Amino acid sequence: MLLPHMLLRHIPCLLFAFATAGCPRANAPLPGASPDKPKPDRSVDPPTVAQCEALWVRYHGMMPDDPYVAHDAFVARCNRSEPAVLQCPEQARAKVVEIVRETGKELDAGPSAAEEQSLIEMLSRVGMPPHNSICMARERLRYALRTGELAALGKLAGSGTLHLGEHGTVVVQGTYATLATTGIVERERAAELGPEGEIRIKTWPDSRVWIYFLGGLLGRHQNQVGFLYSTTPFAKEDFRKDGDDGREQVCIQGTGEDERAPGKGMRYMLSCFTVVDRLSPQLIEVGSAPD
């Protein structure tokens, strides 16, 4: 029999594995309420507000207790995403089902149909929110890349007008705030949500700018999937070998950072990430699970 506690013990690693298969100083807000609006590419329109409202109803019906999403932010993010965002809840659910079934194969002969369904429902409460967030962030960023919104934000970041806080973070506002998933600040005995629209910025000596957007937290702030955008195409020299499995690693360091995992009271401010997928020459999906 596949015991629930055996599965729960493996949740952080499982969530990361399947996601990657395919009080600090206050942050300075972005001046102005809304970003400059680049001319959109209308060859493929984003979902309508009505479609996004329906998506919210569908997702909220599946995950009514998800504390990391609110209606307005959810709809605003959906409304500036690629149309594939409308399939994110089902994709997240499919990930959970896959985790349960693959784990059953590894641990024993597998659970009964009733036990499997019970495990799926149990793990969905933990696994669906981050997987849905990662999916929505991916489609939001793909849209922002296509329409020039990421280029506009990168230009603004490189102009020196943003006042970066600890770890190179800044809280962006307006539609930019929908680019990143809300993070968590872990305290000694509790955790709290980070500010909406918190991103990380790294300016290199050659004037290139990298922007890191959190996609989703998988169990703890160290276990995460995110997206890294560069104002110019990534170069071969930006990556290094990550173990013996052929994967690549990319590192981003902010003020006062090193390559060690963050301690108590820290955010998701890891320095190095495994490359998960190359979405474009300037946008990559990355992840890390050091604990």
PDB file of C-alpha atoms in Angstrom:
ATOM      1  CA  MET A   1       0.000   0.000   0.000  1.00  0.00           C
ATOM      2  CA  LEU A   2       1.200   3.516  -0.778  1.00  0.00           C
ATOM      3  CA  LEU A   3       1.001   5.277   2.570  1.00  0.00           C
ATOM      4  CA  PRO A   4      -0.004   8.983   2.530  1.00  0.00           C
ATOM      5  CA  HIS A   5       2.789   9.971   4.909  1.00  0.00           C
ATOM      6  CA  MET A   6       5.357   8.378   2.590  1.00  0.00           C
ATOM      7  CA  LEU A   7       4.091  10.484  -0.294  1.00  0.00           C
ATOM      8  CA  LEU A   8       3.950  13.673   1.768  1.00  0.00           C
ATOM      9  CA  ARG A   9       7.579  13.237   2.765  1.00  0.00           C
ATOM     10  CA  HIS A  10       8.531  13.364  -0.904  1.00  0.00           C
ATOM     11  CA  ILE A  11       6.286  16.288  -1.907  1.00  0.00           C
ATOM     12  CA  PRO A  12       8.912  19.087  -2.257  1.00  0.00           C
ATOM     13  CA  CYS A  13      11.227  16.979  -4.430  1.00  0.00           C
ATOM     14  CA  LEU A  14       8.346  15.547  -6.437  1.00  0.00           C
ATOM     15  CA  LEU A  15       6.802  18.931  -7.098  1.00  0.00           C
ATOM     16  CA  PHE A  16      10.125  20.297  -8.291  1.00  0.00           C
ATOM     17  CA  ALA A  17      10.964  17.226 -10.376  1.00  0.00           C
ATOM     18  CA  PHE A  18       7.680  17.357 -12.248  1.00  0.00           C
ATOM     19  CA  ALA A  19       7.709  21.146 -12.559  1.00  0.00           C
ATOM     20  CA  THR A  20      11.142  21.035 -14.151  1.00  0.00           C
ATOM     21  CA  ALA A  21      10.556  18.063 -16.387  1.00  0.00           C
ATOM     22  CA  GLY A  22       9.530  19.919 -19.381  1.00  0.00           C
ATOM     23  CA  CYS A  23      12.014  41.190   7.348  1.00  0.00           C
ATOM     24  CA  PRO A  24      14.302  42.498   4.637  1.00  0.00           C
ATOM     25  CA  ARG A  25      14.539  46.162   3.747  1.00  0.00           C
ATOM     26  CA  ALA A  26      11.411  47.518   2.079  1.00  0.00           C
ATOM     27  CA  ASN A  27      11.524  47.618  -1.717  1.00  0.00           C
ATOM     28  CA  ALA A  28      11.202  50.868  -3.610  1.00  0.00           C
ATOM     29  CA  PRO A  29       8.064  51.007  -5.779  1.00  0.00           C
ATOM     30  CA  LEU A  30       8.208  51.748  -9.461  1.00  0.00           C
ATOM     31  CA  PRO A  31       7.497  55.433 -10.142  1.00  0.00           C
ATOM     32  CA  GLY A  32       4.086  55.879 -11.712  1.00  0.00           C
ATOM     33  CA  ALA A  33       1.073  53.630 -11.574  1.00  0.00           C
ATOM     34  CA  SER A  34       1.364  52.008 -14.995  1.00  0.00           C
ATOM     35  CA  PRO A  35       4.165  51.069 -17.400  1.00  0.00           C
ATOM     36  CA  ASP A  36       4.612  52.482 -20.855  1.00  0.00           C
ATOM     37  CA  LYS A  37       2.399  50.445 -23.151  1.00  0.00           C
ATOM     38  CA  PRO A  38       4.316  49.028 -26.124  1.00  0.00           C
ATOM     39  CA  LYS A  39       2.438  48.568 -29.360  1.00  0.00           C
ATOM     40  CA  PRO A  40       0.857  45.126 -29.072  1.00  0.00           C
ATOM     41  CA  ASP A  41       1.148  42.356 -31.614  1.00  0.00           C
ATOM     42  CA  ARG A  42      -2.481  41.536 -32.368  1.00  0.00           C
ATOM     43  CA  SER A  43      -1.750  38.472 -34.475  1.00  0.00           C
ATOM     44  CA  VAL A  44      -2.962  36.450 -31.481  1.00  0.00           C
ATOM     45  CA  ASP A  45      -5.161  38.281 -28.994  1.00  0.00           C
ATOM     46  CA  PRO A  46      -5.006  37.530 -25.268  1.00  0.00           C
ATOM     47  CA  PRO A  47      -8.050  36.037 -23.522  1.00  0.00           C
ATOM     48  CA  THR A  48     -10.966  38.384 -22.993  1.00  0.00           C
ATOM     49  CA  VAL A  49     -11.997  39.563 -19.552  1.00  0.00           C
ATOM     50  CA  ALA A  50     -15.038  37.283 -19.786  1.00  0.00           C
ATOM     51  CA  GLN A  51     -12.828  34.296 -20.548  1.00  0.00           C
ATOM     52  CA  CYS A  52     -10.542  35.201 -17.631  1.00  0.00           C
ATOM     53  CA  GLU A  53     -13.499  35.540 -15.286  1.00  0.00           C
ATOM     54  CA  ALA A  54     -14.616  32.076 -16.354  1.00  0.00           C
ATOM     55  CA  LEU A  55     -11.087  30.786 -15.767  1.00  0.00           C
ATOM     56  CA  TRP A  56     -11.145  32.218 -12.255  1.00  0.00           C
ATOM     57  CA  VAL A  57     -14.467  30.546 -11.516  1.00  0.00           C
ATOM     58  CA  ARG A  58     -13.119  27.229 -12.829  1.00  0.00           C
ATOM     59  CA  TYR A  59      -9.842  27.423 -10.911  1.00  0.00           C
ATOM     60  CA  HIS A  60     -11.425  28.745  -7.725  1.00  0.00           C
ATOM     61  CA  GLY A  61     -13.910  25.885  -7.891  1.00  0.00           C
ATOM     62  CA  MET A  62     -10.988  23.459  -8.007  1.00  0.00           C
ATOM     63  CA  MET A  63      -8.858  25.294  -5.426  1.00  0.00           C
ATOM     64  CA  PRO A  64     -11.150  27.444  -3.215  1.00  0.00           C
ATOM     65  CA  ASP A  65      -8.552  27.726  -0.450  1.00  0.00           C
ATOM     66  CA  ASP A  66      -5.554  28.878  -2.493  1.00  0.00           C
ATOM     67  CA  PRO A  67      -4.197  31.766  -0.363  1.00  0.00           C
ATOM     68  CA  TYR A  68      -1.743  33.025  -2.971  1.00  0.00           C
ATOM     69  CA  VAL A  69      -4.146  34.322  -5.605  1.00  0.00           C
ATOM     70  CA  ALA A  70      -6.803  36.999  -5.490  1.00  0.00           C
ATOM     71  CA  HIS A  71      -9.536  37.564  -8.029  1.00  0.00           C
ATOM     72  CA  ASP A  72      -8.415  40.916  -9.457  1.00  0.00           C
ATOM     73  CA  ALA A  73      -4.758  39.945  -9.829  1.00  0.00           C
ATOM     74  CA  PHE A  74      -5.692  36.565 -11.330  1.00  0.00           C
ATOM     75  CA  VAL A  75      -7.964  38.104 -13.976  1.00  0.00           C
ATOM     76  CA  ALA A  76      -5.497  40.909 -14.764  1.00  0.00           C
ATOM     77  CA  ARG A  77      -2.688  38.383 -15.301  1.00  0.00           C
ATOM     78  CA  CYS A  78      -4.883  36.159 -17.484  1.00  0.00           C
ATOM     79  CA  ASN A  79      -6.003  39.136 -19.581  1.00  0.00           C
ATOM     80  CA  ARG A  80      -2.377  39.863 -20.584  1.00  0.00           C
ATOM     81  CA  SER A  81      -1.328  36.288 -21.328  1.00  0.00           C
ATOM     82  CA  GLU A  82      -1.166  33.971 -24.287  1.00  0.00           C
ATOM     83  CA  PRO A  83      -4.441  32.098 -24.914  1.00  0.00           C
ATOM     84  CA  ALA A  84      -2.833  28.873 -23.627  1.00  0.00           C
ATOM     85  CA  VAL A  85      -3.275  30.289 -20.113  1.00  0.00           C
ATOM     86  CA  LEU A  86      -6.876  29.103 -20.277  1.00  0.00           C
ATOM     87  CA  GLN A  87      -5.660  25.490 -19.983  1.00  0.00           C
ATOM     88  CA  CYS A  88      -3.457  26.078 -16.921  1.00  0.00           C
ATOM     89  CA  PRO A  89      -5.755  24.605 -14.221  1.00  0.00           C
ATOM     90  CA  GLU A  90      -6.163  21.389 -16.180  1.00  0.00           C
ATOM     91  CA  GLN A  91      -2.421  21.213 -16.845  1.00  0.00           C
ATOM     92  CA  ALA A  92      -1.727  21.716 -13.133  1.00  0.00           C
ATOM     93  CA  ARG A  93      -4.213  18.979 -12.232  1.00  0.00           C
ATOM     94  CA  ALA A  94      -2.585  16.648 -14.769  1.00  0.00           C
ATOM     95  CA  LYS A  95       0.792  17.254 -13.123  1.00  0.00           C
ATOM     96  CA  VAL A  96      -0.603  16.187  -9.760  1.00  0.00           C
ATOM     97  CA  VAL A  97      -2.106  13.021 -11.238  1.00  0.00           C
ATOM     98  CA  GLU A  98       1.218  12.226 -12.883  1.00  0.00           C
ATOM     99  CA  ILE A  99       3.088  12.713  -9.597  1.00  0.00           C
ATOM    100  CA  VAL A 100       0.790  10.329  -7.721  1.00  0.00           C
ATOM    101  CA  ARG A 101       0.915   7.626 -10.384  1.00  0.00           C
ATOM    102  CA  GLU A 102       4.673   7.781 -10.876  1.00  0.00           C
ATOM    103  CA  THR A 103       5.256   7.742  -7.119  1.00  0.00           C
ATOM    104  CA  GLY A 104       3.003   4.706  -6.760  1.00  0.00           C
ATOM    105  CA  LYS A 105       5.119   2.850  -9.310  1.00  0.00           C
ATOM    106  CA  GLU A 106       8.325   3.666  -7.462  1.00  0.00           C
ATOM    107  CA  LEU A 107       7.254   2.934  -3.887  1.00  0.00           C
ATOM    108  CA  ASP A 108       5.282  -0.302  -4.297  1.00  0.00           C
ATOM    109  CA  ALA A 109       2.834  -2.103  -6.541  1.00  0.00           C
ATOM    110  CA  GLY A 110       0.616   0.964  -6.467  1.00  0.00           C
ATOM    111  CA  PRO A 111      -2.535   2.070  -4.667  1.00  0.00           C
ATOM    112  CA  SER A 112      -6.062   0.943  -5.378  1.00  0.00           C
ATOM    113  CA  ALA A 113      -8.253   3.200  -7.492  1.00  0.00           C
ATOM    114  CA  ALA A 114      -9.899   4.624  -4.371  1.00  0.00           C
ATOM    115  CA  GLU A 115      -6.559   5.174  -2.646  1.00  0.00           C
ATOM    116  CA  GLU A 116      -5.140   6.808  -5.761  1.00  0.00           C
ATOM    117  CA  GLN A 117      -8.073   9.226  -6.012  1.00  0.00           C
ATOM    118  CA  SER A 118      -7.726  10.096  -2.325  1.00  0.00           C
ATOM    119  CA  LEU A 119      -4.011  10.816  -2.789  1.00  0.00           C
ATOM    120  CA  ILE A 120      -4.709  12.942  -5.865  1.00  0.00           C
ATOM    121  CA  GLU A 121      -7.177  15.066  -3.916  1.00  0.00           C
ATOM    122  CA  MET A 122      -4.767  15.389  -0.986  1.00  0.00           C
ATOM    123  CA  LEU A 123      -1.764  16.329  -3.121  1.00  0.00           C
ATOM    124  CA  SER A 124      -3.846  18.712  -5.246  1.00  0.00           C
ATOM    125  CA  ARG A 125      -4.216  21.020  -2.250  1.00  0.00           C
ATOM    126  CA  VAL A 126      -0.429  21.328  -2.140  1.00  0.00           C
ATOM    127  CA  GLY A 127       0.582  20.810  -5.743  1.00  0.00           C
ATOM    128  CA  MET A 128      -2.006  22.574  -7.868  1.00  0.00           C
ATOM    129  CA  PRO A 129      -1.425  26.183  -6.682  1.00  0.00           C
ATOM    130  CA  PRO A 130       2.306  26.303  -7.570  1.00  0.00           C
ATOM    131  CA  HIS A 131       1.879  24.401 -10.830  1.00  0.00           C
ATOM    132  CA  ASN A 132      -0.983  26.672 -11.877  1.00  0.00           C
ATOM    133  CA  SER A 133       1.069  29.758 -10.929  1.00  0.00           C
ATOM    134  CA  ILE A 134       4.041  28.543 -12.954  1.00  0.00           C
ATOM    135  CA  CYS A 135       1.839  27.883 -15.964  1.00  0.00           C
ATOM    136  CA  MET A 136       0.165  31.300 -15.744  1.00  0.00           C
ATOM    137  CA  ALA A 137       3.494  33.084 -15.264  1.00  0.00           C
ATOM    138  CA  ARG A 138       4.905  31.308 -18.320  1.00  0.00           C
ATOM    139  CA  GLU A 139       2.006  32.368 -20.552  1.00  0.00           C
ATOM    140  CA  ARG A 140       2.024  35.904 -19.113  1.00  0.00           C
ATOM    141  CA  LEU A 141       5.729  36.297 -19.859  1.00  0.00           C
ATOM    142  CA  ARG A 142       5.461  34.771 -23.318  1.00  0.00           C
ATOM    143  CA  TYR A 143       2.821  37.381 -24.120  1.00  0.00           C
ATOM    144  CA  ALA A 144       4.934  40.178 -22.606  1.00  0.00           C
ATOM    145  CA  LEU A 145       7.916  39.054 -24.680  1.00  0.00           C
ATOM    146  CA  ARG A 146       5.886  38.969 -27.884  1.00  0.00           C
ATOM    147  CA  THR A 147       4.292  42.390 -27.391  1.00  0.00           C
ATOM    148  CA  GLY A 148       7.481  44.190 -26.305  1.00  0.00           C
ATOM    149  CA  GLU A 149       6.428  44.667 -22.690  1.00  0.00           C
ATOM    150  CA  LEU A 150       9.524  42.868 -21.384  1.00  0.00           C
ATOM    151  CA  ALA A 151      11.743  44.993 -23.639  1.00  0.00           C
ATOM    152  CA  ALA A 152      10.135  48.145 -22.230  1.00  0.00           C
ATOM    153  CA  LEU A 153      10.637  46.972 -18.648  1.00  0.00           C
ATOM    154  CA  GLY A 154      14.239  46.005 -19.399  1.00  0.00           C
ATOM    155  CA  LYS A 155      14.902  49.457 -20.833  1.00  0.00           C
ATOM    156  CA  LEU A 156      13.429  51.058 -17.743  1.00  0.00           C
ATOM    157  CA  ALA A 157      15.486  48.809 -15.470  1.00  0.00           C
ATOM    158  CA  GLY A 158      18.661  49.679 -17.333  1.00  0.00           C
ATOM    159  CA  SER A 159      18.028  53.427 -17.209  1.00  0.00           C
ATOM    160  CA  GLY A 160      18.945  53.697 -13.536  1.00  0.00           C
ATOM    161  CA  THR A 161      15.589  55.172 -12.520  1.00  0.00           C
ATOM    162  CA  LEU A 162      14.617  52.166 -10.387  1.00  0.00           C
ATOM    163  CA  HIS A 163      15.916  52.140  -6.828  1.00  0.00           C
ATOM    164  CA  LEU A 164      16.772  48.557  -6.050  1.00  0.00           C
ATOM    165  CA  GLY A 165      16.429  47.159  -2.559  1.00  0.00           C
ATOM    166  CA  GLU A 166      18.192  44.232  -0.936  1.00  0.00           C
ATOM    167  CA  HIS A 167      19.077  41.383  -3.332  1.00  0.00           C
ATOM    168  CA  GLY A 168      18.413  43.675  -6.304  1.00  0.00           C
ATOM    169  CA  THR A 169      14.648  43.595  -5.801  1.00  0.00           C
ATOM    170  CA  VAL A 170      12.098  46.181  -6.762  1.00  0.00           C
ATOM    171  CA  VAL A 171       8.308  46.200  -6.602  1.00  0.00           C
ATOM    172  CA  VAL A 172       6.787  47.086  -9.952  1.00  0.00           C
ATOM    173  CA  GLN A 173       3.271  48.377 -10.366  1.00  0.00           C
ATOM    174  CA  GLY A 174       0.484  48.581 -12.911  1.00  0.00           C
ATOM    175  CA  THR A 175       0.367  45.753 -15.456  1.00  0.00           C
ATOM    176  CA  TYR A 176       4.011  44.924 -14.695  1.00  0.00           C
ATOM    177  CA  ALA A 177       2.879  43.624 -11.307  1.00  0.00           C
ATOM    178  CA  THR A 178       1.191  40.674 -13.022  1.00  0.00           C
ATOM    179  CA  LEU A 179       4.472  39.359 -14.459  1.00  0.00           C
ATOM    180  CA  ALA A 180       5.733  37.629 -11.311  1.00  0.00           C
ATOM    181  CA  THR A 181       4.040  35.249  -8.898  1.00  0.00           C
ATOM    182  CA  THR A 182       3.689  36.484  -5.325  1.00  0.00           C
ATOM    183  CA  GLY A 183       6.468  35.082  -3.142  1.00  0.00           C
ATOM    184  CA  ILE A 184       6.756  34.220   0.533  1.00  0.00           C
ATOM    185  CA  VAL A 185       8.913  35.631   3.312  1.00  0.00           C
ATOM    186  CA  GLU A 186       9.734  32.894   5.827  1.00  0.00           C
ATOM    187  CA  ARG A 187      10.103  33.887   9.463  1.00  0.00           C
ATOM    188  CA  GLU A 188      11.312  31.883  12.435  1.00  0.00           C
ATOM    189  CA  ARG A 189       7.828  30.621  13.298  1.00  0.00           C
ATOM    190  CA  ALA A 190       5.623  31.749  10.437  1.00  0.00           C
ATOM    191  CA  ALA A 191       5.540  32.922   6.827  1.00  0.00           C
ATOM    192  CA  GLU A 192       3.952  35.879   5.098  1.00  0.00           C
ATOM    193  CA  LEU A 193       3.225  36.807   1.515  1.00  0.00           C
ATOM    194  CA  GLY A 194       5.736  39.015  -0.232  1.00  0.00           C
ATOM    195  CA  PRO A 195       4.639  42.138  -2.101  1.00  0.00           C
ATOM    196  CA  GLU A 196       2.817  41.746  -5.383  1.00  0.00           C
ATOM    197  CA  GLY A 197       5.023  42.651  -8.322  1.00  0.00           C
ATOM    198  CA  GLU A 198       8.369  41.898  -6.670  1.00  0.00           C
ATOM    199  CA  ILE A 199      11.080  41.181  -9.253  1.00  0.00           C
ATOM    200  CA  ARG A 200      14.874  40.911  -9.192  1.00  0.00           C
ATOM    201  CA  ILE A 201      17.125  42.952 -11.442  1.00  0.00           C
ATOM    202  CA  LYS A 202      20.801  42.451 -12.279  1.00  0.00           C
ATOM    203  CA  THR A 203      22.718  44.957 -14.417  1.00  0.00           C
ATOM    204  CA  TRP A 204      25.952  43.663 -15.897  1.00  0.00           C
ATOM    205  CA  PRO A 205      29.055  45.786 -16.641  1.00  0.00           C
ATOM    206  CA  ASP A 206      28.343  45.536 -20.372  1.00  0.00           C
ATOM    207  CA  SER A 207      24.925  47.195 -19.738  1.00  0.00           C
ATOM    208  CA  ARG A 208      22.925  44.027 -20.204  1.00  0.00           C
ATOM    209  CA  VAL A 209      20.022  43.689 -17.768  1.00  0.00           C
ATOM    210  CA  TRP A 210      18.622  40.451 -16.388  1.00  0.00           C
ATOM    211  CA  ILE A 211      15.196  40.319 -14.729  1.00  0.00           C
ATOM    212  CA  TYR A 212      14.081  37.352 -12.640  1.00  0.00           C
ATOM    213  CA  PHE A 213      10.367  36.629 -12.260  1.00  0.00           C
ATOM    214  CA  LEU A 214       9.214  34.089  -9.697  1.00  0.00           C
ATOM    215  CA  GLY A 215       6.967  31.456 -11.240  1.00  0.00           C
ATOM    216  CA  GLY A 216       6.018  29.345  -8.252  1.00  0.00           C
ATOM    217  CA  LEU A 217       7.239  28.083  -4.885  1.00  0.00           C
ATOM    218  CA  LEU A 218       7.323  24.308  -4.479  1.00  0.00           C
ATOM    219  CA  GLY A 219       7.076  23.632  -0.771  1.00  0.00           C
ATOM    220  CA  ARG A 220       9.600  26.193   0.482  1.00  0.00           C
ATOM    221  CA  HIS A 221      11.222  29.374  -0.779  1.00  0.00           C
ATOM    222  CA  GLN A 222      14.335  27.455  -1.834  1.00  0.00           C
ATOM    223  CA  ASN A 223      12.343  25.078  -4.044  1.00  0.00           C
ATOM    224  CA  GLN A 224      11.135  27.201  -6.906  1.00  0.00           C
ATOM    225  CA  VAL A 225      10.627  27.656 -10.625  1.00  0.00           C
ATOM    226  CA  GLY A 226      11.103  31.057 -12.205  1.00  0.00           C
ATOM    227  CA  PHE A 227      11.865  32.861 -15.444  1.00  0.00           C
ATOM    228  CA  LEU A 228      14.915  34.897 -16.403  1.00  0.00           C
ATOM    229  CA  TYR A 229      14.739  37.593 -19.088  1.00  0.00           C
ATOM    230  CA  SER A 230      17.763  39.259 -20.682  1.00  0.00           C
ATOM    231  CA  THR A 231      17.654  42.522 -22.619  1.00  0.00           C
ATOM    232  CA  THR A 232      19.975  40.897 -25.168  1.00  0.00           C
ATOM    233  CA  PRO A 233      20.143  37.230 -26.195  1.00  0.00           C
ATOM    234  CA  PHE A 234      21.850  34.991 -23.658  1.00  0.00           C
ATOM    235  CA  ALA A 235      25.401  34.053 -24.561  1.00  0.00           C
ATOM    236  CA  LYS A 236      27.140  30.713 -24.176  1.00  0.00           C
ATOM    237  CA  GLU A 237      29.343  32.264 -21.507  1.00  0.00           C
ATOM    238  CA  ASP A 238      26.283  32.963 -19.317  1.00  0.00           C
ATOM    239  CA  PHE A 239      25.923  29.258 -18.507  1.00  0.00           C
ATOM    240  CA  ARG A 240      27.965  26.590 -16.834  1.00  0.00           C
ATOM    241  CA  LYS A 241      27.642  22.834 -16.456  1.00  0.00           C
ATOM    242  CA  ASP A 242      25.200  21.678 -13.785  1.00  0.00           C
ATOM    243  CA  GLY A 243      26.195  18.160 -12.717  1.00  0.00           C
ATOM    244  CA  ASP A 244      26.702  15.206 -15.030  1.00  0.00           C
ATOM    245  CA  ASP A 245      23.247  15.063 -16.592  1.00  0.00           C
ATOM    246  CA  GLY A 246      23.976  17.558 -19.350  1.00  0.00           C
ATOM    247  CA  ARG A 247      21.941  20.355 -17.836  1.00  0.00           C
ATOM    248  CA  GLU A 248      23.102  23.940 -17.651  1.00  0.00           C
ATOM    249  CA  GLN A 249      23.177  26.366 -14.746  1.00  0.00           C
ATOM    250  CA  VAL A 250      22.814  30.134 -14.763  1.00  0.00           C
ATOM    251  CA  CYS A 251      23.676  32.396 -11.831  1.00  0.00           C
ATOM    252  CA  ILE A 252      22.328  35.783 -10.862  1.00  0.00           C
ATOM    253  CA  GLN A 253      23.752  37.642  -7.897  1.00  0.00           C
ATOM    254  CA  GLY A 254      22.356  40.763  -6.313  1.00  0.00           C
ATOM    255  CA  THR A 255      23.695  43.121  -3.694  1.00  0.00           C
ATOM    256  CA  GLY A 256      25.284  41.239  -0.802  1.00  0.00           C
ATOM    257  CA  GLU A 257      24.504  37.790  -2.207  1.00  0.00           C
ATOM    258  CA  ASP A 258      26.612  34.694  -2.508  1.00  0.00           C
ATOM    259  CA  GLU A 259      25.774  31.246  -3.797  1.00  0.00           C
ATOM    260  CA  ARG A 260      24.512  29.882  -0.486  1.00  0.00           C
ATOM    261  CA  ALA A 261      20.827  29.274   0.101  1.00  0.00           C
ATOM    262  CA  PRO A 262      19.014  32.023   2.018  1.00  0.00           C
ATOM    263  CA  GLY A 263      18.547  31.721   5.752  1.00  0.00           C
ATOM    264  CA  LYS A 264      15.596  32.381   8.007  1.00  0.00           C
ATOM    265  CA  GLY A 265      13.563  35.445   7.237  1.00  0.00           C
ATOM    266  CA  MET A 266      14.695  35.437   3.636  1.00  0.00           C
ATOM    267  CA  ARG A 267      12.791  35.369   0.379  1.00  0.00           C
ATOM    268  CA  TYR A 268      13.392  33.153  -2.646  1.00  0.00           C
ATOM    269  CA  MET A 269      16.733  34.852  -3.338  1.00  0.00           C
ATOM    270  CA  LEU A 270      18.860  31.971  -4.589  1.00  0.00           C
ATOM    271  CA  SER A 271      21.838  32.832  -6.731  1.00  0.00           C
ATOM    272  CA  CYS A 272      22.055  29.899  -9.133  1.00  0.00           C
ATOM    273  CA  PHE A 273      19.409  27.986 -11.062  1.00  0.00           C
ATOM    274  CA  THR A 274      19.159  24.989 -13.363  1.00  0.00           C
ATOM    275  CA  VAL A 275      17.992  25.810 -16.879  1.00  0.00           C
ATOM    276  CA  VAL A 276      14.652  24.049 -17.416  1.00  0.00           C
ATOM    277  CA  ASP A 277      13.643  25.338 -20.852  1.00  0.00           C
ATOM    278  CA  ARG A 278      14.654  27.984 -23.381  1.00  0.00           C
ATOM    279  CA  LEU A 279      11.475  29.823 -24.307  1.00  0.00           C
ATOM    280  CA  SER A 280      13.337  32.246 -26.569  1.00  0.00           C
ATOM    281  CA  PRO A 281      16.897  33.565 -27.025  1.00  0.00           C
ATOM    282  CA  GLN A 282      16.086  36.129 -24.304  1.00  0.00           C
ATOM    283  CA  LEU A 283      13.715  34.246 -21.963  1.00  0.00           C
ATOM    284  CA  ILE A 284      14.492  31.023 -20.118  1.00  0.00           C
ATOM    285  CA  GLU A 285      12.664  28.951 -17.524  1.00  0.00           C
ATOM    286  CA  VAL A 286      14.814  28.042 -14.530  1.00  0.00           C
ATOM    287  CA  GLY A 287      14.475  26.189 -11.239  1.00  0.00           C
ATOM    288  CA  SER A 288      16.263  25.207  -8.077  1.00  0.00           C
ATOM    289  CA  ALA A 289      15.664  22.826  -5.176  1.00  0.00           C
ATOM    290  CA  PRO A 290      18.554  22.949  -2.712  1.00  0.00           C
ATOM    291  CA  ASP A 291      16.532  21.597   0.221  1.00  0.00           C
TER     292      ASP A 291
END
